[in-house]
PDB file of C-alpha atoms in Angstrom:
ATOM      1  CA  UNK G   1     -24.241  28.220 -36.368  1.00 86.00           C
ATOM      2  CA  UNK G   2     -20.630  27.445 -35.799  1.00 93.00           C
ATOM      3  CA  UNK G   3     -18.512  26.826 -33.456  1.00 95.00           C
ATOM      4  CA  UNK G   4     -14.777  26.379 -33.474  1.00 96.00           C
ATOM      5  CA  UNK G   5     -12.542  25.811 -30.352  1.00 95.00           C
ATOM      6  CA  UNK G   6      -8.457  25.929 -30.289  1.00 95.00           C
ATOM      7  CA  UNK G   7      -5.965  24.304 -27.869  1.00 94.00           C
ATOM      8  CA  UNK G   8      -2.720  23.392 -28.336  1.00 94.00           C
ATOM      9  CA  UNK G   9      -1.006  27.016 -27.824  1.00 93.00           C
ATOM     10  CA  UNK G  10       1.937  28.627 -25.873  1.00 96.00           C
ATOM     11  CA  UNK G  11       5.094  29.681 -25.323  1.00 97.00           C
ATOM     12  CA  UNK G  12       8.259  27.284 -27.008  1.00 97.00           C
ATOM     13  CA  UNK G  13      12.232  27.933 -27.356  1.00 97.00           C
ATOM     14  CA  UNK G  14      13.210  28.640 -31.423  1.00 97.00           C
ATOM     15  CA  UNK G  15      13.280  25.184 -33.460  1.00 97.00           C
ATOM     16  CA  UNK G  16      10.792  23.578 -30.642  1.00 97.00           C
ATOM     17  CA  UNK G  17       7.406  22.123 -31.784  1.00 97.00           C
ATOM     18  CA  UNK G  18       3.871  22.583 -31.089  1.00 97.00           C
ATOM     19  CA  UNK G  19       0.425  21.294 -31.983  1.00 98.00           C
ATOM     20  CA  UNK G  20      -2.547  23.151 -32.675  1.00 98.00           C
ATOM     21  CA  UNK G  21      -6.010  21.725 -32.391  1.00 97.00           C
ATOM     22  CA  UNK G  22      -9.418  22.677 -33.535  1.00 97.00           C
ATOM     23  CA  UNK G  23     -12.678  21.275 -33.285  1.00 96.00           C
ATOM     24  CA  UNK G  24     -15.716  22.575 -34.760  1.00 95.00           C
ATOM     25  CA  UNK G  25     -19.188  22.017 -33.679  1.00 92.00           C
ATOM     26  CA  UNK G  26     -22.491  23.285 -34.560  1.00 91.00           C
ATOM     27  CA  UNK G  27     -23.916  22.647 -38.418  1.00 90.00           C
ATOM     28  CA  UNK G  28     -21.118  21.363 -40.769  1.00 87.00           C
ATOM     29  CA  UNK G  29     -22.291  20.930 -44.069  1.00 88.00           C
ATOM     30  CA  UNK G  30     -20.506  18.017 -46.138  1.00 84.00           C
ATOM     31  CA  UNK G  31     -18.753  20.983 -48.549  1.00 84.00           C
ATOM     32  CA  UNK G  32     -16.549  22.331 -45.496  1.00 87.00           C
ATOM     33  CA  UNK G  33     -12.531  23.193 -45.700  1.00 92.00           C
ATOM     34  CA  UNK G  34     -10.929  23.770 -42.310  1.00 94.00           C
ATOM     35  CA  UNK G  35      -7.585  25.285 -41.313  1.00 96.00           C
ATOM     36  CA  UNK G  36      -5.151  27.451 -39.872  1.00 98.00           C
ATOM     37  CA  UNK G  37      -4.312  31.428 -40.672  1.00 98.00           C
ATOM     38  CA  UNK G  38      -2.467  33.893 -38.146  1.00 98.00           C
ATOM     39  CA  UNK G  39      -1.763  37.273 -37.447  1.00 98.00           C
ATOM     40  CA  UNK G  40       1.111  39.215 -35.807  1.00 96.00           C
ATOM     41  CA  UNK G  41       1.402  42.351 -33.460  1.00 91.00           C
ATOM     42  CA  UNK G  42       0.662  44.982 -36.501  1.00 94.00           C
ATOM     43  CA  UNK G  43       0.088  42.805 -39.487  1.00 96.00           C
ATOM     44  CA  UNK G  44      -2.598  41.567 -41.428  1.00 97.00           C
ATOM     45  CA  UNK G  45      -3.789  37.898 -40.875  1.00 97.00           C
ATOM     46  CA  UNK G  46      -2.067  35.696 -43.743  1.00 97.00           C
ATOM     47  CA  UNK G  47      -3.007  31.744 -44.494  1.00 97.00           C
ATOM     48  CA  UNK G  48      -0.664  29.282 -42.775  1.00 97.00           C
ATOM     49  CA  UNK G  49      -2.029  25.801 -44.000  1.00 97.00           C
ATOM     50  CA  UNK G  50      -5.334  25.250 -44.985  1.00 95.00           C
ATOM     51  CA  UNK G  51      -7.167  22.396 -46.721  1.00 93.00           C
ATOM     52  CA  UNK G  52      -9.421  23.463 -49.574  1.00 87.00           C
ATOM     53  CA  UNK G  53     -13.032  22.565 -50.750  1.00 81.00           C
ATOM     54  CA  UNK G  54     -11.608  20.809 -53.072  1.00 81.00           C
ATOM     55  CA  UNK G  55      -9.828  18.586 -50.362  1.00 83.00           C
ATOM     56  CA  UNK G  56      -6.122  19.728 -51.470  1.00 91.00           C
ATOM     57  CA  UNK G  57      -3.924  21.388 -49.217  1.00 92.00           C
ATOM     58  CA  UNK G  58      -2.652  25.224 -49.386  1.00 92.00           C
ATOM     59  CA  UNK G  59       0.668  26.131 -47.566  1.00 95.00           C
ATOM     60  CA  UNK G  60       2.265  29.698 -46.897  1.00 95.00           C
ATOM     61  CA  UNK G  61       5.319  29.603 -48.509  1.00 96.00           C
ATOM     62  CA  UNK G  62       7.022  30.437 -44.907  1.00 96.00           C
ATOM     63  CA  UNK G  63       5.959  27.224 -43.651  1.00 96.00           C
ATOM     64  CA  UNK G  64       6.529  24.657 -46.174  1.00 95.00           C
ATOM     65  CA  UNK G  65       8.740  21.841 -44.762  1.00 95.00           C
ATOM     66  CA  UNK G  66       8.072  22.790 -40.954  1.00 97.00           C
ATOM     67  CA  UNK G  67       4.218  22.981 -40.740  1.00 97.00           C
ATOM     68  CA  UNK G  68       1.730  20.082 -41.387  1.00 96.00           C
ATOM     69  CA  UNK G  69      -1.992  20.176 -41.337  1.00 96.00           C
ATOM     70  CA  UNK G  70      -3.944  17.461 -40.965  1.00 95.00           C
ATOM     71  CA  UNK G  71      -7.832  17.082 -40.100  1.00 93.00           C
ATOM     72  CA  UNK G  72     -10.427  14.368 -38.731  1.00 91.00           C
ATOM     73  CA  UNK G  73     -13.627  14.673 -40.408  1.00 86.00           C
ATOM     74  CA  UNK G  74     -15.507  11.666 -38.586  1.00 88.00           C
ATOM     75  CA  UNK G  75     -14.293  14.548 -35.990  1.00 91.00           C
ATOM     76  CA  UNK G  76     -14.768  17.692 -37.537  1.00 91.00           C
ATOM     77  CA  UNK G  77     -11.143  18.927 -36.262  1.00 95.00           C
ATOM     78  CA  UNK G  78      -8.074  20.106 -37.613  1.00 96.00           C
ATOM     79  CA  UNK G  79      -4.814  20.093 -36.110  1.00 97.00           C
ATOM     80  CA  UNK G  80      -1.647  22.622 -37.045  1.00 98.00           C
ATOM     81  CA  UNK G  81       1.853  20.223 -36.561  1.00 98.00           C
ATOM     82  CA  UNK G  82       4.415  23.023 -36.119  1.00 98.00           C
ATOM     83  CA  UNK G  83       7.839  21.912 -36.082  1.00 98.00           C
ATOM     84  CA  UNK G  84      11.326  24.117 -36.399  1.00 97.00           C
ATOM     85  CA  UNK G  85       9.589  26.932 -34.697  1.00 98.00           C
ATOM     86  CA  UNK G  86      11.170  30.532 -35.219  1.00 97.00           C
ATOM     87  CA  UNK G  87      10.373  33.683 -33.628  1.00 97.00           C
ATOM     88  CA  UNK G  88       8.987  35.090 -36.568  1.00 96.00           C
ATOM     89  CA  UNK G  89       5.863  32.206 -36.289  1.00 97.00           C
ATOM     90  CA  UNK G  90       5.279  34.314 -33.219  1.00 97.00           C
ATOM     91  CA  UNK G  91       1.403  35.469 -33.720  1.00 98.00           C
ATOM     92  CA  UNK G  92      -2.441  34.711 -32.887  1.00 98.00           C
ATOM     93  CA  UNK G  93      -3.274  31.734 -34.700  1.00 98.00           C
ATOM     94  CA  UNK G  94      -6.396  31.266 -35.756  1.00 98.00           C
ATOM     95  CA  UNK G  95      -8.951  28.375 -36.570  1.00 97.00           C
ATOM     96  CA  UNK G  96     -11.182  28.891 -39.685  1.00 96.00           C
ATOM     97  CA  UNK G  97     -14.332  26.656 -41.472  1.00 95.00           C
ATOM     98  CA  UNK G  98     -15.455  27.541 -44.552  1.00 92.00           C
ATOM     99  CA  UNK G  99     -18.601  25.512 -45.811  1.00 91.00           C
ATOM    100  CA  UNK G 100     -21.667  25.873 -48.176  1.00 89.00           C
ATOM    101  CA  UNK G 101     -24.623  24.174 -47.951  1.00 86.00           C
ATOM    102  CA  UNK G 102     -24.241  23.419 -52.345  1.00 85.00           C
ATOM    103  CA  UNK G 103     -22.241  24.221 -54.681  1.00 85.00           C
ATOM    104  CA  UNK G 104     -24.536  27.281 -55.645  1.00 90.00           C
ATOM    105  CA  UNK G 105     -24.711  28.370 -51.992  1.00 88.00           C
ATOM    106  CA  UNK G 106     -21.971  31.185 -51.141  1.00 91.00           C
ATOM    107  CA  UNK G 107     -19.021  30.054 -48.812  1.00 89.00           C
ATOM    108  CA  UNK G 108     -19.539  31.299 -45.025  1.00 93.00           C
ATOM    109  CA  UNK G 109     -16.456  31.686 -43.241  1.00 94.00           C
ATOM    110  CA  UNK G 110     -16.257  30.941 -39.170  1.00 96.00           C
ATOM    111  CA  UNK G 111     -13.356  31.723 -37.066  1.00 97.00           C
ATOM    112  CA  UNK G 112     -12.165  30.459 -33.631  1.00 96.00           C
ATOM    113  CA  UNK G 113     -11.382  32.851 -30.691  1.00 96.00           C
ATOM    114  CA  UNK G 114      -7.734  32.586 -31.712  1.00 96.00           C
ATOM    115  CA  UNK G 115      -4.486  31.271 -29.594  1.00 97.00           C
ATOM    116  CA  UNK G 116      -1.090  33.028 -28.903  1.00 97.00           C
ATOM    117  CA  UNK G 117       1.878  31.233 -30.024  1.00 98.00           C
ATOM    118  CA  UNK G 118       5.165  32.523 -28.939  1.00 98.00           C
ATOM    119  CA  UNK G 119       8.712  31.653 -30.263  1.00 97.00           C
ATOM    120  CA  UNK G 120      11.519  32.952 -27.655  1.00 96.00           C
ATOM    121  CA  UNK G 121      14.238  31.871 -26.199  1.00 94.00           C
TER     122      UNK G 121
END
């Protein structure tokens, strides 16, 4: 199994920063993608910045230019650089893995626990 534990979370004035972390333990195949998606009070969770299997990255278009992800993976972590915060970034962000064991394997998705991030003056 898989485990995946954020920090970085809280509560920051519009156009402040913040930086997520994640770091996953637990069975990590070599084919893995980590990254970030999130999810609002009455909304559906949506991708923020991810990194794919393919080792590229994939950005919402709502983020592009103010959100950076990077990753570790002597580490196995992932970290969310969140800058030019607004209130509408305001929503449980969440950690995800996504690894298969081949290429013919499936993917398996994990998730972290989630943390709040709040944009308010």
């Amino acid at each position: 199994q898989v485990q995946l534990v954020e920090s970085g979370g809280g509560l920051v004035q519009p156009g402040g920063s913040l930086r997520l972390s994640c770091a996953a333990s637990g069975i990590i195949f070599s084919l893995n993608a980590m990254g970030w998606y999130r999810q609002a009070p009455g909304k559906e969770r949506e991708l923020v910045a991810t990194f794919t299997l393919g080792g590229d990255t994939n950005d919402a278009d709502s983020v592009k230019g103010r959100f950076t992800v990077s990753r570790d993976n002597a580490k196995n972590t992932v970290h969310l650089q969140m800058n030019s915060l607004k209130p509408e970034d305001t929503a449980v962000y969440y950690c995800n893995l996504v690894q298969r064991m081949t290429y013919y394997h499936t993917p398996v998705n994990y998730w972290g626990q989630g943390t709040q991030v709040t944009v308010s003056s």
